[in-house]
């Protein structure tokens, strides 16, 4: 399932578009960057409320497929710019991480 | 292969650039065709080290040497040093202030992550003098 398909299936909104044809192979939920850094895997869809420039760096270094900002958490202007430069896809939803993860598990299982 | 040497100056409290050095090393290793798991280990260790320098030590320097069988990283700063290394190595221990925690840092997982993701880990520190991390990640086929 690609990022584009996940976006369409779950009704997510695109804030920055990287490679939407990337395959999503898993999911990680978390806001503490060192936890995410140590635990998230390549190809994960990362659900977080952390919309700052450091989150973008973590997404790049862990090779996440995309970031989803849950509960419409704010995306900093600097983070948006950096994500665009680095080709990181950031999506947004009004749902909580739990609610979205439950729906996501049904489509990537 | 000749060894490749990279050098980075990490400036104090510049969070917007934090991750640039690790990102650059990651790119270099990718171009060299290094195994993804090896790249990931290097990226995690270096990013955490970079962030620690920015948050806790007022910046520092990083030297990376890539050889046929390993990636060696030396992260040196002249910050306050670490008083109790055993405590600092514990998962969850952090002296990061609230404004740093709001950015998502200060989970106290940095040093434990660095140790977990490297094959060789050496921490030399002296209060009032600084901290040097010497790390090695072996190349996996
Ligand atoms: N380069 C450094 N200089 C001084 N103190 C450091 C340095 N790196 C780590 N520390 C100390 O060790 C603690 C634990 O570090 P770490 O595990 O990375 O957690 P965190 O950075 O989230 O606080 C820090 O809170 C800090 O007190
Ligand atoms: Mg740290």
GROMACS .gro file of C-alpha atoms and ligand atoms in nm:
model
  278
    1UNK     CA    1   0.000   0.000   0.000
    2UNK     CA    2   0.151   0.333  -0.104
    3UNK     CA    3   0.140   0.665   0.078
    4UNK     CA    4  -0.101   0.792  -0.188
    5UNK     CA    5  -0.338   0.497  -0.133
    6UNK     CA    6  -0.325   0.541   0.244
    7UNK     CA    7  -0.400   0.908   0.205
    8UNK     CA    8  -0.701   0.833  -0.016
    9UNK     CA    9  -0.827   0.543   0.196
   10UNK     CA   10  -0.804   0.725   0.527
   11UNK     CA   11  -0.902   1.068   0.396
   12UNK     CA   12  -0.583   1.245   0.499
   13UNK     CA   13  -0.485   1.592   0.386
   14UNK     CA   14  -0.146   1.658   0.227
   15UNK     CA   15   0.068   1.933   0.381
   16UNK     CA   16   0.391   1.852   0.198
   17UNK     CA   17   0.421   1.601  -0.084
   18UNK     CA   18   0.735   1.390  -0.109
   19UNK     CA   19   0.733   1.056  -0.287
   20UNK     CA   20   0.367   0.950  -0.262
   21UNK     CA   21   0.442   0.624  -0.442
   22UNK     CA   22   0.648   0.500  -0.147
   23UNK     CA   23   0.537   0.175   0.010
   24UNK     CA   24   0.405   0.191   0.368
   25UNK     CA   25   0.508  -0.124   0.551
   26UNK     CA   26   0.426  -0.038   0.911
   27UNK     CA   27   0.328   0.226   1.161
   28UNK     CA   28   0.490   0.394   1.459
   29UNK     CA   29   0.322   0.627   1.710
   30UNK     CA   30   0.526   0.859   1.929
   31UNK     CA   31   0.627   1.215   2.008
   32UNK     CA   32   0.955   1.176   2.194
   33UNK     CA   33   1.210   1.203   1.918
   34UNK     CA   34   1.470   0.973   2.072
   35UNK     CA   35   1.212   0.699   2.110
   36UNK     CA   36   1.107   0.737   1.751
   37UNK     CA   37   1.469   0.753   1.639
   38UNK     CA   38   1.546   0.429   1.816
   39UNK     CA   39   1.230   0.239   1.732
   40UNK     CA   40   1.066   0.351   1.408
   41UNK     CA   41   1.149   0.140   1.105
   42UNK     CA   42   1.209   0.216   0.743
   43UNK     CA   43   0.876   0.242   0.558
   44UNK     CA   44   0.674   0.324   0.869
   45UNK     CA   45   0.388   0.569   0.867
   46UNK     CA   46   0.477   0.785   1.168
   47UNK     CA   47   0.186   0.926   1.368
   48UNK     CA   48   0.280   1.220   1.590
   49UNK     CA   49   0.183   1.566   1.714
   50UNK     CA   50   0.540   1.688   1.674
   51UNK     CA   51   0.535   1.919   1.372
   52UNK     CA   52   0.875   2.082   1.409
   53UNK     CA   53   1.196   2.079   1.209
   54UNK     CA   54   1.349   1.812   1.432
   55UNK     CA   55   1.067   1.574   1.352
   56UNK     CA   56   1.151   1.618   0.984
   57UNK     CA   57   1.515   1.529   1.059
   58UNK     CA   58   1.402   1.216   1.243
   59UNK     CA   59   1.178   1.114   0.953
   60UNK     CA   60   1.470   1.151   0.713
   61UNK     CA   61   1.713   0.958   0.930
   62UNK     CA   62   1.473   0.671   1.002
   63UNK     CA   63   1.350   0.658   0.641
   64UNK     CA   64   0.985   0.678   0.742
   65UNK     CA   65   0.744   0.662   0.448
   66UNK     CA   66   0.555   0.966   0.578
   67UNK     CA   67   0.461   1.169   0.884
   68UNK     CA   68   0.095   1.205   0.981
   69UNK     CA   69   0.021   1.493   1.218
   70UNK     CA   70  -0.269   1.368   1.428
   71UNK     CA   71  -0.544   1.583   1.581
   72UNK     CA   72  -0.443   1.857   1.338
   73UNK     CA   73  -0.125   1.931   1.533
   74UNK     CA   74   0.048   2.239   1.395
   75UNK     CA   75   0.325   2.221   1.137
   76UNK     CA   76   0.591   2.492   1.180
   77UNK     CA   77   0.672   2.702   0.876
   78UNK     CA   78   1.041   2.605   0.906
   79UNK     CA   79   0.949   2.239   0.927
   80UNK     CA   80   0.728   2.266   0.619
   81UNK     CA   81   1.011   2.424   0.423
   82UNK     CA   82   1.262   2.162   0.533
   83UNK     CA   83   1.021   1.879   0.452
   84UNK     CA   84   0.972   2.020   0.104
   85UNK     CA   85   1.348   2.046   0.051
   86UNK     CA   86   1.410   1.692   0.175
   87UNK     CA   87   1.113   1.533   0.005
   88UNK     CA   88   0.937   1.428   0.326
   89UNK     CA   89   0.563   1.370   0.294
   90UNK     CA   90   0.357   1.521   0.576
   91UNK     CA   91  -0.013   1.448   0.604
   92UNK     CA   92  -0.269   1.566   0.857
   93UNK     CA   93  -0.588   1.438   1.016
   94UNK     CA   94  -0.827   1.546   1.292
   95UNK     CA   95  -0.825   1.192   1.432
   96UNK     CA   96  -0.619   1.081   1.731
   97UNK     CA   97  -0.315   0.857   1.682
   98UNK     CA   98  -0.511   0.566   1.829
   99UNK     CA   99  -0.812   0.608   1.603
  100UNK     CA  100  -0.598   0.646   1.293
  101UNK     CA  101  -0.367   0.357   1.382
  102UNK     CA  102  -0.667   0.127   1.420
  103UNK     CA  103  -0.793   0.220   1.072
  104UNK     CA  104  -0.442   0.203   0.928
  105UNK     CA  105  -0.386  -0.149   1.058
  106UNK     CA  106  -0.691  -0.263   0.866
  107UNK     CA  107  -0.554  -0.139   0.534
  108UNK     CA  108  -0.185  -0.233   0.560
  109UNK     CA  109  -0.234  -0.571   0.727
  110UNK     CA  110   3.893   0.163  -0.092
  111UNK     CA  111   4.077   0.461   0.054
  112UNK     CA  112   3.928   0.588   0.375
  113UNK     CA  113   3.687   0.880   0.354
  114UNK     CA  114   3.715   1.152   0.616
  115UNK     CA  115   3.438   1.396   0.698
  116UNK     CA  116   3.443   1.684   0.943
  117UNK     CA  117   3.153   1.883   1.089
  118UNK     CA  118   3.134   2.184   1.319
  119UNK     CA  119   2.820   2.165   1.528
  120UNK     CA  120   2.713   2.510   1.638
  121UNK     CA  121   2.559   2.581   1.976
  122UNK     CA  122   2.183   2.572   2.025
  123UNK     CA  123   2.107   2.572   1.656
  124UNK     CA  124   1.824   2.323   1.649
  125UNK     CA  125   1.726   2.407   1.298
  126UNK     CA  126   2.053   2.263   1.168
  127UNK     CA  127   2.073   1.972   1.408
  128UNK     CA  128   2.058   1.657   1.202
  129UNK     CA  129   2.239   1.813   0.906
  130UNK     CA  130   2.568   1.634   0.981
  131UNK     CA  131   2.403   1.295   1.035
  132UNK     CA  132   2.195   1.352   0.722
  133UNK     CA  133   2.508   1.422   0.522
  134UNK     CA  134   2.684   1.109   0.648
  135UNK     CA  135   2.374   0.907   0.574
  136UNK     CA  136   2.373   1.033   0.215
  137UNK     CA  137   2.742   0.959   0.173
  138UNK     CA  138   2.701   0.602   0.300
  139UNK     CA  139   2.403   0.548   0.074
  140UNK     CA  140   2.605   0.660  -0.227
  141UNK     CA  141   2.879   0.416  -0.126
  142UNK     CA  142   2.622   0.137  -0.129
  143UNK     CA  143   2.654   0.059   0.243
  144UNK     CA  144   2.390  -0.180   0.387
  145UNK     CA  145   2.073   0.000   0.505
  146UNK     CA  146   2.095  -0.146   0.858
  147UNK     CA  147   2.450  -0.017   0.893
  148UNK     CA  148   2.344   0.326   0.768
  149UNK     CA  149   2.059   0.334   1.014
  150UNK     CA  150   2.286   0.250   1.307
  151UNK     CA  151   2.525   0.527   1.210
  152UNK     CA  152   2.241   0.777   1.156
  153UNK     CA  153   2.080   0.710   1.495
  154UNK     CA  154   2.407   0.724   1.686
  155UNK     CA  155   2.529   1.036   1.516
  156UNK     CA  156   2.201   1.223   1.538
  157UNK     CA  157   2.172   1.158   1.912
  158UNK     CA  158   2.533   1.266   1.960
  159UNK     CA  159   2.477   1.577   1.752
  160UNK     CA  160   2.166   1.669   1.950
  161UNK     CA  161   2.344   1.614   2.282
  162UNK     CA  162   2.618   1.850   2.173
  163UNK     CA  163   2.365   2.116   2.085
  164UNK     CA  164   2.147   2.074   2.395
  165UNK     CA  165   2.399   1.995   2.665
  166UNK     CA  166   2.740   2.114   2.552
  167UNK     CA  167   2.711   2.432   2.345
  168UNK     CA  168   2.823   2.264   2.024
  169UNK     CA  169   3.135   2.074   1.926
  170UNK     CA  170   3.304   1.893   1.640
  171UNK     CA  171   3.241   1.560   1.473
  172UNK     CA  172   3.495   1.362   1.273
  173UNK     CA  173   3.386   1.064   1.071
  174UNK     CA  174   3.611   0.813   0.904
  175UNK     CA  175   3.470   0.557   0.666
  176UNK     CA  176   3.688   0.258   0.590
  177UNK     CA  177   3.624  -0.077   0.429
  178UNK     CA  178   3.523  -0.244   0.753
  179UNK     CA  179   3.378   0.027   0.976
  180UNK     CA  180   3.247   0.378   1.025
  181UNK     CA  181   3.427   0.555   1.305
  182UNK     CA  182   3.278   0.867   1.463
  183UNK     CA  183   3.449   1.094   1.713
  184UNK     CA  184   3.221   1.355   1.871
  185UNK     CA  185   3.409   1.602   2.087
  186UNK     CA  186   3.282   1.898   2.282
  187UNK     CA  187   3.413   2.137   2.544
  188UNK     CA  188   3.089   2.153   2.737
  189UNK     CA  189   3.028   2.097   3.108
  190UNK     CA  190   3.110   1.725   3.099
  191UNK     CA  191   2.900   1.454   3.262
  192UNK     CA  192   2.913   1.421   3.638
  193UNK     CA  193   2.764   1.074   3.675
  194UNK     CA  194   2.815   0.865   3.363
  195UNK     CA  195   2.635   0.561   3.501
  196UNK     CA  196   2.325   0.771   3.564
  197UNK     CA  197   2.350   0.945   3.226
  198UNK     CA  198   2.356   0.605   3.055
  199UNK     CA  199   2.026   0.501   3.217
  200UNK     CA  200   1.719   0.499   2.994
  201UNK     CA  201   1.497   0.792   3.086
  202UNK     CA  202   1.758   0.998   3.272
  203UNK     CA  203   1.774   1.353   3.141
  204UNK     CA  204   1.874   1.696   3.263
  205UNK     CA  205   1.716   1.865   2.960
  206UNK     CA  206   1.512   2.175   3.056
  207UNK     CA  207   1.139   2.211   2.981
  208UNK     CA  208   1.183   2.428   2.672
  209UNK     CA  209   1.393   2.150   2.519
  210UNK     CA  210   1.140   1.883   2.616
  211UNK     CA  211   0.869   2.078   2.437
  212UNK     CA  212   1.065   2.021   2.116
  213UNK     CA  213   1.045   1.646   2.167
  214UNK     CA  214   1.395   1.602   2.309
  215UNK     CA  215   1.499   1.506   2.660
  216UNK     CA  216   1.356   1.154   2.662
  217UNK     CA  217   1.680   1.040   2.820
  218UNK     CA  218   1.719   0.780   2.548
  219UNK     CA  219   2.004   0.940   2.358
  220UNK     CA  220   2.308   0.779   2.517
  221UNK     CA  221   2.133   0.440   2.554
  222UNK     CA  222   2.035   0.457   2.185
  223UNK     CA  223   2.392   0.542   2.087
  224UNK     CA  224   2.525   0.244   2.282
  225UNK     CA  225   2.260   0.013   2.142
  226UNK     CA  226   2.326   0.107   1.780
  227UNK     CA  227   2.706   0.102   1.782
  228UNK     CA  228   2.952  -0.189   1.793
  229UNK     CA  229   3.215   0.006   1.986
  230UNK     CA  230   3.124   0.278   2.234
  231UNK     CA  231   3.363   0.483   2.441
  232UNK     CA  232   3.261   0.782   2.651
  233UNK     CA  233   3.534   1.001   2.794
  234UNK     CA  234   3.421   1.294   3.000
  235UNK     CA  235   3.555   1.533   3.258
  236UNK     CA  236   3.349   1.787   3.446
  237UNK     CA  237   3.440   2.137   3.337
  238UNK     CA  238   3.649   2.011   3.044
  239UNK     CA  239   3.421   1.835   2.800
  240UNK     CA  240   3.298   1.509   2.658
  241UNK     CA  241   3.427   1.287   2.378
  242UNK     CA  242   3.235   0.998   2.231
  243UNK     CA  243   3.432   0.753   2.019
  244UNK     CA  244   3.202   0.523   1.827
  245UNK     CA  245   3.236   0.250   1.571
  246UNK     CA  246   2.976   0.077   1.358
  247UNK     CA  247   3.104  -0.225   1.168
  248UNK     CA  248   3.020  -0.266   0.802
  249UNK     CA  249   2.785  -0.555   0.751
  250UNK     CA  250   2.783  -0.732   0.418
  251LIG     N1  251   2.779   1.604   2.539
  251LIG     C1  252   2.728   1.614   2.663
  251LIG     N2  253   2.774   1.708   2.749
  251LIG     C2  254   2.725   1.718   2.875
  251LIG     N3  255   2.627   1.640   2.924
  251LIG     C3  256   2.576   1.545   2.843
  251LIG     C4  257   2.622   1.526   2.709
  251LIG     N4  258   2.554   1.424   2.653
  251LIG     C5  259   2.470   1.381   2.749
  251LIG     N5  260   2.481   1.453   2.864
  251LIG     C6  261   2.408   1.432   2.992
  251LIG     O1  262   2.356   1.299   2.993
  251LIG     C7  263   2.214   1.303   3.004
  251LIG     C8  264   2.152   1.187   2.927
  251LIG     O2  265   2.174   1.204   2.786
  251LIG     P1  266   2.074   1.138   2.682
  251LIG     O3  267   2.063   0.993   2.713
  251LIG     O4  268   2.116   1.174   2.545
  251LIG     O5  269   1.934   1.203   2.718
  251LIG     P2  270   1.875   1.349   2.683
  251LIG     O6  271   1.965   1.412   2.582
  251LIG     O7  272   1.740   1.319   2.630
  251LIG     O8  273   1.873   1.425   2.813
  251LIG     C9  274   2.173   1.439   2.957
  251LIG     O9  275   2.049   1.482   3.007
  251LIG    C10  276   2.289   1.525   3.008
  251LIG    O10  277   2.274   1.553   3.144
  252LIG    MG1  278   2.021   1.318   2.415
   0.00000   0.00000   0.00000
